[in-house]
PDB file of C-alpha atoms (C1' of nucleotides) in Angstrom:
ATOM      1  CA  MET B   1       6.834  -8.907   1.114  1.00  0.00           C
ATOM      2  CA  GLU B   2       3.117 -10.393   1.024  1.00  0.00           C
ATOM      3  CA  LEU B   3       4.609 -13.771   2.193  1.00  0.00           C
ATOM      4  CA  LEU B   4       6.513 -12.487   5.034  1.00  0.00           C
ATOM      5  CA  GLU B   5       3.552 -10.371   5.970  1.00  0.00           C
ATOM      6  CA  ALA B   6       1.039 -13.236   5.945  1.00  0.00           C
ATOM      7  CA  GLU B   7       3.547 -15.548   8.110  1.00  0.00           C
ATOM      8  CA  LEU B   8       3.948 -12.907  10.675  1.00  0.00           C
ATOM      9  CA  GLU B   9       0.308 -12.237  10.760  1.00  0.00           C
ATOM     10  CA  ALA B  10      -0.561 -15.982  11.088  1.00  0.00           C
ATOM     11  CA  GLU B  11       2.465 -17.027  13.477  1.00  0.00           C
ATOM     12  CA  ALA B  12       3.024 -14.000  15.667  1.00  0.00           C
ATOM     13  CA  GLY B  13      -0.526 -12.278  15.434  1.00  0.00           C
ATOM     14  CA  LEU B  14       1.117  -9.113  14.395  1.00  0.00           C
ATOM     15  CA  PRO B  15       0.694  -6.772  11.485  1.00  0.00           C
ATOM     16  CA  MET B  16       3.585  -5.693   9.626  1.00  0.00           C
ATOM     17  CA  THR B  17       3.313  -2.008  10.861  1.00  0.00           C
ATOM     18  CA  TRP B  18       3.073  -3.125  14.402  1.00  0.00           C
ATOM     19  CA  TYR B  19       6.384  -5.162  14.009  1.00  0.00           C
ATOM     20  CA  ASP B  20       8.051  -2.149  12.507  1.00  0.00           C
ATOM     21  CA  VAL B  21       7.031  -0.036  15.559  1.00  0.00           C
ATOM     22  CA  LEU B  22       8.242  -2.957  18.014  1.00  0.00           C
ATOM     23  CA  LEU B  23      11.537  -3.058  15.873  1.00  0.00           C
ATOM     24  CA  HIS B  24      12.450   0.421  15.881  1.00  0.00           C
ATOM     25  CA  LEU B  25      11.502   1.009  19.744  1.00  0.00           C
ATOM     26  CA  HIS B  26      13.697  -1.999  20.632  1.00  0.00           C
ATOM     27  CA  GLU B  27      16.630  -0.448  18.804  1.00  0.00           C
ATOM     28  CA  ARG B  28      16.487   2.794  20.917  1.00  0.00           C
ATOM     29  CA  PRO B  29      18.070   2.988  24.271  1.00  0.00           C
ATOM     30  CA  GLY B  30      15.453   2.463  26.892  1.00  0.00           C
ATOM     31  CA  GLY B  31      12.944   0.968  24.490  1.00  0.00           C
ATOM     32  CA  ARG B  32      11.353   4.685  24.124  1.00  0.00           C
ATOM     33  CA  CYS B  33      11.106   7.230  21.568  1.00  0.00           C
ATOM     34  CA  ARG B  34       9.240  10.342  20.474  1.00  0.00           C
ATOM     35  CA  MET B  35       6.248  10.105  18.258  1.00  0.00           C
ATOM     36  CA  GLY B  36       7.707  12.154  15.683  1.00  0.00           C
ATOM     37  CA  GLU B  37      10.953  10.229  15.467  1.00  0.00           C
ATOM     38  CA  LEU B  38       9.238   6.970  15.274  1.00  0.00           C
ATOM     39  CA  ALA B  39       6.827   7.823  12.423  1.00  0.00           C
ATOM     40  CA  GLU B  40       9.666   9.221  10.456  1.00  0.00           C
ATOM     41  CA  ALA B  41      11.663   6.032  11.249  1.00  0.00           C
ATOM     42  CA  ILE B  42       8.971   3.671  10.163  1.00  0.00           C
ATOM     43  CA  VAL B  43       7.864   5.851   7.093  1.00  0.00           C
ATOM     44  CA  LEU B  44       4.297   6.727   8.336  1.00  0.00           C
ATOM     45  CA  SER B  45       2.591   9.900   8.715  1.00  0.00           C
ATOM     46  CA  ARG B  46       2.463  11.106  12.068  1.00  0.00           C
ATOM     47  CA  SER B  47      -1.289  11.199  12.130  1.00  0.00           C
ATOM     48  CA  GLY B  48      -1.260   7.727  10.958  1.00  0.00           C
ATOM     49  CA  LEU B  49       1.329   6.769  13.728  1.00  0.00           C
ATOM     50  CA  THR B  50      -1.232   8.325  16.269  1.00  0.00           C
ATOM     51  CA  THR B  51      -3.751   5.644  15.596  1.00  0.00           C
ATOM     52  CA  VAL B  52      -1.464   2.590  15.449  1.00  0.00           C
ATOM     53  CA  VAL B  53      -0.161   3.556  18.873  1.00  0.00           C
ATOM     54  CA  ASP B  54      -3.579   3.875  20.199  1.00  0.00           C
ATOM     55  CA  ARG B  55      -4.353   0.252  19.293  1.00  0.00           C
ATOM     56  CA  MET B  56      -0.828  -1.015  20.433  1.00  0.00           C
ATOM     57  CA  GLU B  57      -1.604   0.734  23.542  1.00  0.00           C
ATOM     58  CA  GLU B  58      -4.929  -0.849  23.977  1.00  0.00           C
ATOM     59  CA  ALA B  59      -3.210  -4.268  23.294  1.00  0.00           C
ATOM     60  CA  GLY B  60      -0.674  -3.483  26.071  1.00  0.00           C
ATOM     61  CA  LEU B  61       2.460  -3.793  23.943  1.00  0.00           C
ATOM     62  CA  LEU B  62       3.544  -0.053  24.583  1.00  0.00           C
ATOM     63  CA  GLN B  63       2.556   3.128  26.672  1.00  0.00           C
ATOM     64  CA  ARG B  64       2.632   6.750  26.159  1.00  0.00           C
ATOM     65  CA  ARG B  65       4.756   8.575  28.632  1.00  0.00           C
ATOM     66  CA  LEU B  66       5.355  12.210  29.370  1.00  0.00           C
ATOM     67  CA  VAL B  67       8.660  13.689  28.149  1.00  0.00           C
ATOM     68  CA  PRO B  68      10.523  15.357  30.981  1.00  0.00           C
ATOM     69  CA  GLY B  69      11.357  18.756  30.060  1.00  0.00           C
ATOM     70  CA  ASP B  70       8.937  19.153  27.014  1.00  0.00           C
ATOM     71  CA  ARG B  71       4.994  19.030  27.373  1.00  0.00           C
ATOM     72  CA  ARG B  72       4.434  19.279  23.981  1.00  0.00           C
ATOM     73  CA  ALA B  73       6.065  16.093  23.231  1.00  0.00           C
ATOM     74  CA  VAL B  74       4.883  12.274  23.918  1.00  0.00           C
ATOM     75  CA  ASP B  75       7.177   9.385  24.369  1.00  0.00           C
ATOM     76  CA  VAL B  76       6.274   5.947  23.345  1.00  0.00           C
ATOM     77  CA  ALA B  77       7.615   3.194  25.496  1.00  0.00           C
ATOM     78  CA  LEU B  78       7.630  -0.679  25.101  1.00  0.00           C
ATOM     79  CA  THR B  79       6.093  -2.595  28.156  1.00  0.00           C
ATOM     80  CA  ALA B  80       7.391  -5.849  29.199  1.00  0.00           C
ATOM     81  CA  ALA B  81       4.576  -7.580  27.183  1.00  0.00           C
ATOM     82  CA  GLY B  82       5.794  -5.581  24.242  1.00  0.00           C
ATOM     83  CA  ARG B  83       9.405  -6.806  24.517  1.00  0.00           C
ATOM     84  CA  ARG B  84       8.250 -10.491  24.924  1.00  0.00           C
ATOM     85  CA  ARG B  85       5.816 -10.213  21.993  1.00  0.00           C
ATOM     86  CA  PHE B  86       8.741  -8.536  19.805  1.00  0.00           C
ATOM     87  CA  ALA B  87      11.127 -11.511  20.620  1.00  0.00           C
ATOM     88  CA  ALA B  88       8.648 -14.170  19.376  1.00  0.00           C
ATOM     89  CA  ALA B  89       7.671 -12.107  16.356  1.00  0.00           C
ATOM     90  CA  ALA B  90      11.412 -11.348  15.437  1.00  0.00           C
ATOM     91  CA  ALA B  91      12.121 -15.225  15.507  1.00  0.00           C
ATOM     92  CA  VAL B  92       9.225 -15.786  13.041  1.00  0.00           C
ATOM     93  CA  HIS B  93      10.524 -12.947  10.795  1.00  0.00           C
ATOM     94  CA  ARG B  94      14.067 -13.773  10.748  1.00  0.00           C
ATOM     95  CA  ARG B  95      13.336 -17.484   9.769  1.00  0.00           C
ATOM     96  CA  GLY B  96      11.009 -16.196   6.953  1.00  0.00           C
ATOM     97  CA  ILE B  97      13.633 -13.913   5.393  1.00  0.00           C
ATOM     98  CA  ASP B  98      16.218 -16.676   5.704  1.00  0.00           C
ATOM     99  CA  GLU B  99      13.787 -19.383   4.130  1.00  0.00           C
ATOM    100  CA  HIS B 100      12.094 -17.137   1.495  1.00  0.00           C
ATOM    101  CA  PHE B 101      15.006 -15.018   0.634  1.00  0.00           C
ATOM    102  CA  VAL B 102      18.580 -15.615   1.878  1.00  0.00           C
ATOM    103  CA  SER B 103      18.529 -19.482   1.211  1.00  0.00           C
ATOM    104  CA  HIS B 104      17.861 -18.793  -2.396  1.00  0.00           C
ATOM    105  CA  LEU B 105      21.261 -16.848  -2.712  1.00  0.00           C
ATOM    106  CA  SER B 106      24.825 -18.131  -2.589  1.00  0.00           C
ATOM    107  CA  THR B 107      27.092 -15.952  -0.163  1.00  0.00           C
ATOM    108  CA  ALA B 108      28.747 -14.108  -3.145  1.00  0.00           C
ATOM    109  CA  GLU B 109      25.390 -13.466  -4.732  1.00  0.00           C
ATOM    110  CA  GLY B 110      24.166 -12.000  -1.541  1.00  0.00           C
ATOM    111  CA  ARG B 111      27.022  -9.841  -1.111  1.00  0.00           C
ATOM    112  CA  ALA B 112      26.858  -8.651  -4.769  1.00  0.00           C
ATOM    113  CA  LEU B 113      23.290  -8.063  -4.457  1.00  0.00           C
ATOM    114  CA  ALA B 114      23.435  -6.110  -1.557  1.00  0.00           C
ATOM    115  CA  ARG B 115      26.326  -3.706  -2.759  1.00  0.00           C
ATOM    116  CA  ALA B 116      24.359  -3.030  -6.203  1.00  0.00           C
ATOM    117  CA  LEU B 117      21.115  -2.393  -4.405  1.00  0.00           C
ATOM    118  CA  GLU B 118      22.816  -0.017  -1.835  1.00  0.00           C
ATOM    119  CA  ARG B 119      24.116   2.125  -4.616  1.00  0.00           C
ATOM    120  CA  VAL B 120      20.602   2.272  -5.971  1.00  0.00           C
ATOM    121  CA  ARG B 121      19.084   3.145  -2.635  1.00  0.00           C
ATOM    122  CA  ASP B 122      21.642   5.823  -2.077  1.00  0.00           C
ATOM    123  CA  ALA B 123      20.936   7.608  -5.471  1.00  0.00           C
ATOM    124  CA  ALA B 124      17.309   7.542  -4.606  1.00  0.00           C
ATOM    125  CA  ARG B 125      17.801   8.999  -1.129  1.00  0.00           C
ATOM    126  CA  ALA B 126      20.140  11.800  -2.423  1.00  0.00           C
ATOM    127  CA  ARG B 127      17.446  12.727  -5.238  1.00  0.00           C
ATOM    128  CA  ARG B 128      14.908  12.770  -2.573  1.00  0.00           C
ATOM    129  CA  ALA B 129      17.155  15.095  -0.090  1.00  0.00           C
ATOM    130  CA  THR B 130      17.271  17.525  -2.963  1.00  0.00           C
ATOM    131  CA  PRO B 131      14.433  17.440  -5.255  1.00  0.00           C
TER     132      PRO B 131
ATOM    133  CA  MET S   1       8.916   2.896  -6.276  1.00  0.00           C
ATOM    134  CA  GLU S   2       7.658   5.941  -4.747  1.00  0.00           C
ATOM    135  CA  LEU S   3      10.178   8.102  -6.892  1.00  0.00           C
ATOM    136  CA  LEU S   4       8.736   6.408  -9.963  1.00  0.00           C
ATOM    137  CA  GLU S   5       5.456   6.724  -8.941  1.00  0.00           C
ATOM    138  CA  ALA S   6       5.858  10.488  -8.170  1.00  0.00           C
ATOM    139  CA  GLU S   7       7.354  11.300 -11.709  1.00  0.00           C
ATOM    140  CA  LEU S   8       4.698   9.259 -13.449  1.00  0.00           C
ATOM    141  CA  GLU S   9       2.152  11.336 -11.593  1.00  0.00           C
ATOM    142  CA  ALA S  10       3.995  14.711 -12.244  1.00  0.00           C
ATOM    143  CA  GLU S  11       5.122  14.069 -15.788  1.00  0.00           C
ATOM    144  CA  ALA S  12       2.367  12.073 -17.260  1.00  0.00           C
ATOM    145  CA  GLY S  13      -0.479  12.843 -15.110  1.00  0.00           C
ATOM    146  CA  LEU S  14      -1.223   9.076 -14.099  1.00  0.00           C
ATOM    147  CA  PRO S  15      -1.541   7.118 -10.925  1.00  0.00           C
ATOM    148  CA  MET S  16       0.590   3.761 -11.136  1.00  0.00           C
ATOM    149  CA  THR S  17      -2.424   1.752 -11.042  1.00  0.00           C
ATOM    150  CA  TRP S  18      -3.716   3.484 -14.098  1.00  0.00           C
ATOM    151  CA  TYR S  19      -0.562   2.836 -15.902  1.00  0.00           C
ATOM    152  CA  ASP S  20      -0.614  -0.790 -14.803  1.00  0.00           C
ATOM    153  CA  VAL S  21      -4.148  -1.190 -16.667  1.00  0.00           C
ATOM    154  CA  LEU S  22      -2.830   0.672 -19.688  1.00  0.00           C
ATOM    155  CA  LEU S  23       0.230  -1.445 -19.882  1.00  0.00           C
ATOM    156  CA  HIS S  24      -1.448  -4.635 -19.727  1.00  0.00           C
ATOM    157  CA  LEU S  25      -4.282  -3.750 -22.131  1.00  0.00           C
ATOM    158  CA  HIS S  26      -1.617  -2.804 -24.493  1.00  0.00           C
ATOM    159  CA  GLU S  27      -0.060  -6.148 -24.383  1.00  0.00           C
ATOM    160  CA  ARG S  28      -3.138  -7.876 -25.292  1.00  0.00           C
ATOM    161  CA  PRO S  29      -4.097  -8.394 -29.019  1.00  0.00           C
ATOM    162  CA  GLY S  30      -6.700  -5.656 -29.852  1.00  0.00           C
ATOM    163  CA  GLY S  31      -6.038  -3.730 -26.673  1.00  0.00           C
ATOM    164  CA  ARG S  32      -9.001  -5.455 -25.029  1.00  0.00           C
ATOM    165  CA  CYS S  33      -9.438  -8.014 -22.190  1.00  0.00           C
ATOM    166  CA  ARG S  34     -12.093  -9.092 -19.744  1.00  0.00           C
ATOM    167  CA  MET S  35     -12.371  -7.592 -16.217  1.00  0.00           C
ATOM    168  CA  GLY S  36     -11.483 -10.604 -14.448  1.00  0.00           C
ATOM    169  CA  GLU S  37      -8.267 -11.332 -16.339  1.00  0.00           C
ATOM    170  CA  LEU S  38      -7.168  -7.749 -16.091  1.00  0.00           C
ATOM    171  CA  ALA S  39      -7.689  -7.477 -12.298  1.00  0.00           C
ATOM    172  CA  GLU S  40      -5.292 -10.895 -11.892  1.00  0.00           C
ATOM    173  CA  ALA S  41      -2.838  -9.426 -14.244  1.00  0.00           C
ATOM    174  CA  ILE S  42      -2.455  -6.324 -12.297  1.00  0.00           C
ATOM    175  CA  VAL S  43      -2.871  -7.767  -8.892  1.00  0.00           C
ATOM    176  CA  LEU S  44      -5.937  -5.986  -7.745  1.00  0.00           C
ATOM    177  CA  SER S  45      -9.185  -7.257  -6.447  1.00  0.00           C
ATOM    178  CA  ARG S  46     -12.032  -7.517  -9.020  1.00  0.00           C
ATOM    179  CA  SER S  47     -14.142  -4.836  -6.820  1.00  0.00           C
ATOM    180  CA  GLY S  48     -11.034  -2.593  -6.871  1.00  0.00           C
ATOM    181  CA  LEU S  49     -10.745  -2.640 -10.626  1.00  0.00           C
ATOM    182  CA  THR S  50     -14.530  -2.240 -10.984  1.00  0.00           C
ATOM    183  CA  THR S  51     -13.985   1.519  -9.612  1.00  0.00           C
ATOM    184  CA  VAL S  52     -10.672   1.973 -11.471  1.00  0.00           C
ATOM    185  CA  VAL S  53     -12.060   1.241 -14.676  1.00  0.00           C
ATOM    186  CA  ASP S  54     -15.096   3.610 -13.724  1.00  0.00           C
ATOM    187  CA  ARG S  55     -12.738   6.526 -13.335  1.00  0.00           C
ATOM    188  CA  MET S  56     -10.592   5.849 -16.437  1.00  0.00           C
ATOM    189  CA  GLU S  57     -13.680   5.175 -18.589  1.00  0.00           C
ATOM    190  CA  GLU S  58     -14.895   8.740 -17.324  1.00  0.00           C
ATOM    191  CA  ALA S  59     -11.369   9.921 -18.338  1.00  0.00           C
ATOM    192  CA  GLY S  60     -11.976   8.697 -21.837  1.00  0.00           C
ATOM    193  CA  LEU S  61      -8.866   6.340 -21.741  1.00  0.00           C
ATOM    194  CA  LEU S  62     -10.858   3.016 -22.064  1.00  0.00           C
ATOM    195  CA  GLN S  63     -14.459   1.788 -22.646  1.00  0.00           C
ATOM    196  CA  ARG S  64     -16.359  -1.157 -21.341  1.00  0.00           C
ATOM    197  CA  ARG S  65     -17.673  -3.427 -24.232  1.00  0.00           C
ATOM    198  CA  LEU S  66     -20.136  -6.307 -24.619  1.00  0.00           C
ATOM    199  CA  VAL S  67     -18.515  -9.626 -25.007  1.00  0.00           C
ATOM    200  CA  PRO S  68     -19.983 -11.571 -27.823  1.00  0.00           C
ATOM    201  CA  GLY S  69     -21.037 -15.047 -26.711  1.00  0.00           C
ATOM    202  CA  ASP S  70     -21.145 -14.400 -23.053  1.00  0.00           C
ATOM    203  CA  ARG S  71     -23.448 -11.899 -21.525  1.00  0.00           C
ATOM    204  CA  ARG S  72     -22.122 -12.016 -18.157  1.00  0.00           C
ATOM    205  CA  ALA S  73     -18.610 -10.851 -18.970  1.00  0.00           C
ATOM    206  CA  VAL S  74     -17.330  -7.224 -19.709  1.00  0.00           C
ATOM    207  CA  ASP S  75     -14.602  -6.548 -22.034  1.00  0.00           C
ATOM    208  CA  VAL S  76     -12.344  -3.371 -21.371  1.00  0.00           C
ATOM    209  CA  ALA S  77     -11.021  -1.852 -24.360  1.00  0.00           C
ATOM    210  CA  LEU S  78      -8.421   0.724 -25.042  1.00  0.00           C
ATOM    211  CA  THR S  79      -9.382   3.913 -26.862  1.00  0.00           C
ATOM    212  CA  ALA S  80      -7.477   6.090 -29.146  1.00  0.00           C
ATOM    213  CA  ALA S  81      -6.731   8.635 -26.488  1.00  0.00           C
ATOM    214  CA  GLY S  82      -5.803   5.707 -24.096  1.00  0.00           C
ATOM    215  CA  ARG S  83      -3.307   4.519 -26.593  1.00  0.00           C
ATOM    216  CA  ARG S  84      -1.722   7.922 -27.002  1.00  0.00           C
ATOM    217  CA  ARG S  85      -1.722   8.488 -23.333  1.00  0.00           C
ATOM    218  CA  PHE S  86       0.026   5.141 -22.613  1.00  0.00           C
ATOM    219  CA  ALA S  87       2.732   5.921 -25.151  1.00  0.00           C
ATOM    220  CA  ALA S  88       3.570   9.259 -23.551  1.00  0.00           C
ATOM    221  CA  ALA S  89       3.472   7.678 -20.089  1.00  0.00           C
ATOM    222  CA  ALA S  90       5.576   4.578 -21.064  1.00  0.00           C
ATOM    223  CA  ALA S  91       8.309   6.952 -22.217  1.00  0.00           C
ATOM    224  CA  VAL S  92       8.277   8.660 -18.845  1.00  0.00           C
ATOM    225  CA  HIS S  93       8.382   5.466 -16.962  1.00  0.00           C
ATOM    226  CA  ARG S  94      11.168   3.844 -19.079  1.00  0.00           C
ATOM    227  CA  ARG S  95      13.195   6.720 -18.647  1.00  0.00           C
ATOM    228  CA  GLY S  96      12.776   6.674 -14.998  1.00  0.00           C
ATOM    229  CA  ILE S  97      13.805   3.039 -14.629  1.00  0.00           C
ATOM    230  CA  ASP S  98      16.694   3.696 -16.489  1.00  0.00           C
ATOM    231  CA  GLU S  99      17.665   6.813 -14.830  1.00  0.00           C
ATOM    232  CA  HIS S 100      16.952   5.644 -11.149  1.00  0.00           C
ATOM    233  CA  PHE S 101      17.879   1.927 -11.327  1.00  0.00           C
ATOM    234  CA  VAL S 102      19.667   0.597 -14.583  1.00  0.00           C
ATOM    235  CA  SER S 103      22.093   3.188 -14.696  1.00  0.00           C
ATOM    236  CA  HIS S 104      23.588   2.238 -11.320  1.00  0.00           C
ATOM    237  CA  LEU S 105      24.439  -1.336 -12.328  1.00  0.00           C
ATOM    238  CA  SER S 106      26.885  -2.747 -14.873  1.00  0.00           C
ATOM    239  CA  THR S 107      25.830  -5.056 -17.510  1.00  0.00           C
ATOM    240  CA  ALA S 108      27.261  -8.089 -15.442  1.00  0.00           C
ATOM    241  CA  GLU S 109      25.386  -6.891 -12.339  1.00  0.00           C
ATOM    242  CA  GLY S 110      22.206  -6.332 -13.982  1.00  0.00           C
ATOM    243  CA  ARG S 111      22.093  -9.852 -15.258  1.00  0.00           C
ATOM    244  CA  ALA S 112      23.206 -11.511 -11.935  1.00  0.00           C
ATOM    245  CA  LEU S 113      20.772  -9.603 -10.165  1.00  0.00           C
ATOM    246  CA  ALA S 114      17.983 -10.610 -12.457  1.00  0.00           C
ATOM    247  CA  ARG S 115      19.052 -14.356 -12.235  1.00  0.00           C
ATOM    248  CA  ALA S 116      19.286 -14.173  -8.533  1.00  0.00           C
ATOM    249  CA  LEU S 117      15.771 -12.429  -7.752  1.00  0.00           C
ATOM    250  CA  GLU S 118      13.954 -14.957 -10.521  1.00  0.00           C
ATOM    251  CA  ARG S 119      15.092 -17.555  -8.367  1.00  0.00           C
ATOM    252  CA  VAL S 120      13.712 -15.638  -5.086  1.00  0.00           C
ATOM    253  CA  ARG S 121      10.374 -14.914  -7.003  1.00  0.00           C
ATOM    254  CA  ASP S 122       9.957 -18.376  -8.434  1.00  0.00           C
ATOM    255  CA  ALA S 123      10.210 -19.839  -4.926  1.00  0.00           C
ATOM    256  CA  ALA S 124       7.739 -17.439  -3.565  1.00  0.00           C
ATOM    257  CA  ARG S 125       5.230 -18.074  -6.425  1.00  0.00           C
ATOM    258  CA  ALA S 126       5.595 -21.878  -6.166  1.00  0.00           C
ATOM    259  CA  ARG S 127       4.972 -21.719  -2.307  1.00  0.00           C
ATOM    260  CA  ARG S 128       2.109 -19.393  -3.049  1.00  0.00           C
ATOM    261  CA  ALA S 129       0.491 -21.814  -5.563  1.00  0.00           C
ATOM    262  CA  THR S 130       0.300 -24.673  -2.947  1.00  0.00           C
ATOM    263  CA  PRO S 131       0.314 -23.466   0.580  1.00  0.00           C
TER     264      PRO S 131
ATOM    265  C1'  DG A   1       5.323  32.057  15.198  1.00  0.00           C
ATOM    266  C1'  DA A   2       7.046  27.228  15.120  1.00  0.00           C
ATOM    267  C1'  DA A   3       7.157  22.558  16.886  1.00  0.00           C
ATOM    268  C1'  DG A   4       4.631  18.424  18.385  1.00  0.00           C
ATOM    269  C1'  DA A   5       0.708  15.617  18.382  1.00  0.00           C
ATOM    270  C1'  DT A   6      -4.099  14.695  17.479  1.00  0.00           C
ATOM    271  C1'  DT A   7      -8.704  15.042  14.927  1.00  0.00           C
ATOM    272  C1'  DG A   8     -11.701  15.124  10.865  1.00  0.00           C
ATOM    273  C1'  DA A   9     -12.516  14.678   5.793  1.00  0.00           C
ATOM    274  C1'  DC A  10     -11.441  11.934   2.103  1.00  0.00           C
ATOM    275  C1'  DG A  11      -9.115   8.281  -1.215  1.00  0.00           C
ATOM    276  C1'  DT A  12      -8.029   3.845  -2.192  1.00  0.00           C
ATOM    277  C1'  DG A  13      -7.862  -0.935  -1.271  1.00  0.00           C
ATOM    278  C1'  DT A  14     -10.140  -5.629   0.708  1.00  0.00           C
ATOM    279  C1'  DC A  15     -13.939  -8.694   1.825  1.00  0.00           C
ATOM    280  C1'  DA A  16     -18.597 -10.366   1.925  1.00  0.00           C
ATOM    281  C1'  DA A  17     -23.008 -10.100  -0.199  1.00  0.00           C
ATOM    282  C1'  DT A  18     -25.789  -9.349  -4.313  1.00  0.00           C
ATOM    283  C1'  DC A  19     -27.543  -9.728  -9.049  1.00  0.00           C
ATOM    284  C1'  DT A  20     -27.158 -11.477 -13.714  1.00  0.00           C
ATOM    285  C1'  DT A  21     -26.139 -15.118 -16.840  1.00  0.00           C
ATOM    286  C1'  DT A  22     -24.445 -19.841 -17.832  1.00  0.00           C
TER     287       DT A  22
ATOM    288  C1'  DA U   1     -25.061 -24.352  -8.745  1.00  0.00           C
ATOM    289  C1'  DA U   2     -21.030 -21.669 -10.654  1.00  0.00           C
ATOM    290  C1'  DA U   3     -18.868 -17.693 -13.194  1.00  0.00           C
ATOM    291  C1'  DG U   4     -18.726 -13.035 -13.804  1.00  0.00           C
ATOM    292  C1'  DA U   5     -19.209  -8.361 -12.519  1.00  0.00           C
ATOM    293  C1'  DT U   6     -20.743  -5.047  -9.230  1.00  0.00           C
ATOM    294  C1'  DT U   7     -22.396  -3.066  -4.864  1.00  0.00           C
ATOM    295  C1'  DG U   8     -21.783  -1.690   0.413  1.00  0.00           C
ATOM    296  C1'  DA U   9     -19.558  -1.936   4.782  1.00  0.00           C
ATOM    297  C1'  DC U  10     -15.181  -1.303   6.443  1.00  0.00           C
ATOM    298  C1'  DA U  11      -9.864  -1.032   7.261  1.00  0.00           C
ATOM    299  C1'  DC U  12      -5.820   1.694   6.777  1.00  0.00           C
ATOM    300  C1'  DG U  13      -3.492   5.435   5.058  1.00  0.00           C
ATOM    301  C1'  DT U  14      -2.709  10.566   3.485  1.00  0.00           C
ATOM    302  C1'  DC U  15      -3.615  15.727   3.986  1.00  0.00           C
ATOM    303  C1'  DA U  16      -5.297  19.770   6.001  1.00  0.00           C
ATOM    304  C1'  DA U  17      -7.134  21.814  10.063  1.00  0.00           C
ATOM    305  C1'  DT U  18      -6.792  22.421  15.229  1.00  0.00           C
ATOM    306  C1'  DC U  19      -5.079  22.701  20.029  1.00  0.00           C
ATOM    307  C1'  DT U  20      -1.291  22.882  23.277  1.00  0.00           C
ATOM    308  C1'  DT U  21       3.251  24.096  24.424  1.00  0.00           C
ATOM    309  C1'  DC U  22       7.658  26.101  23.582  1.00  0.00           C
TER     310       DC U  22
END
DNA sequence: GAAGATTGACGTGTCAATCTTT
DNA sequence: AAAGATTGACACGTCAATCTTC
């Protein structure tokens, strides 16, 4: 993770947190999403996300938008610059994952590892849901 | 990791960083070691370790000791209380690892996973050594 | 009153500068 | 000058309190 993060910073000029934000926005239809939902998705406190979005908005990668129908809420939306920046960063990140992780495993190993770790993850999640 | 850390905190009253310190001291002969060596071992900056050791010394789990022969250096040494506290914490932590990780894998899966991840780790370390 | 987001106080880590000893 | 540890300034995260809207 340290290695991937350093490469992302060096070659795409993005901190990992910013990449996470761009990724999850990119996955939503319209490239937009509520603050709370986004905070949940990238595992960050709501207040933490507030300041991250402040910076990213200054950098022109996204914009806060009013939510039609609920004046409490705020939407975060990708800008064109944000989409371009994400595309470039994603290329860097995918190459990194391939090079530093996937390339060291056989196909069979990859599958086996995924299956095993999914079980571990699911068990942890289940326990988290009902503590 | 979040789960293990929460359990350690709740059942043994130790932050993960403190556990790491106790563990690595416990592994050294005499339960003592230099500050710099310890910082390297637990992957923490030297200055970060300074403050952690401050707190742990206040808590009575370890002591700073003069190093005979080099007045620049400082040794950190486990106290009796530190050893007791580590034993209790280690029991909690081992149980957690067993329960939340190992128990979800077959013996064969465990071995395969270890071999595969060791290769990934070694590759990352090699690249880190010569960037 | 509860949901949604923001603000302020604080904890923990890194980095650069400092001080002592070699 | 270089090794060893500490100090101070700062970045980034969490939690509790606040403010607005439902």
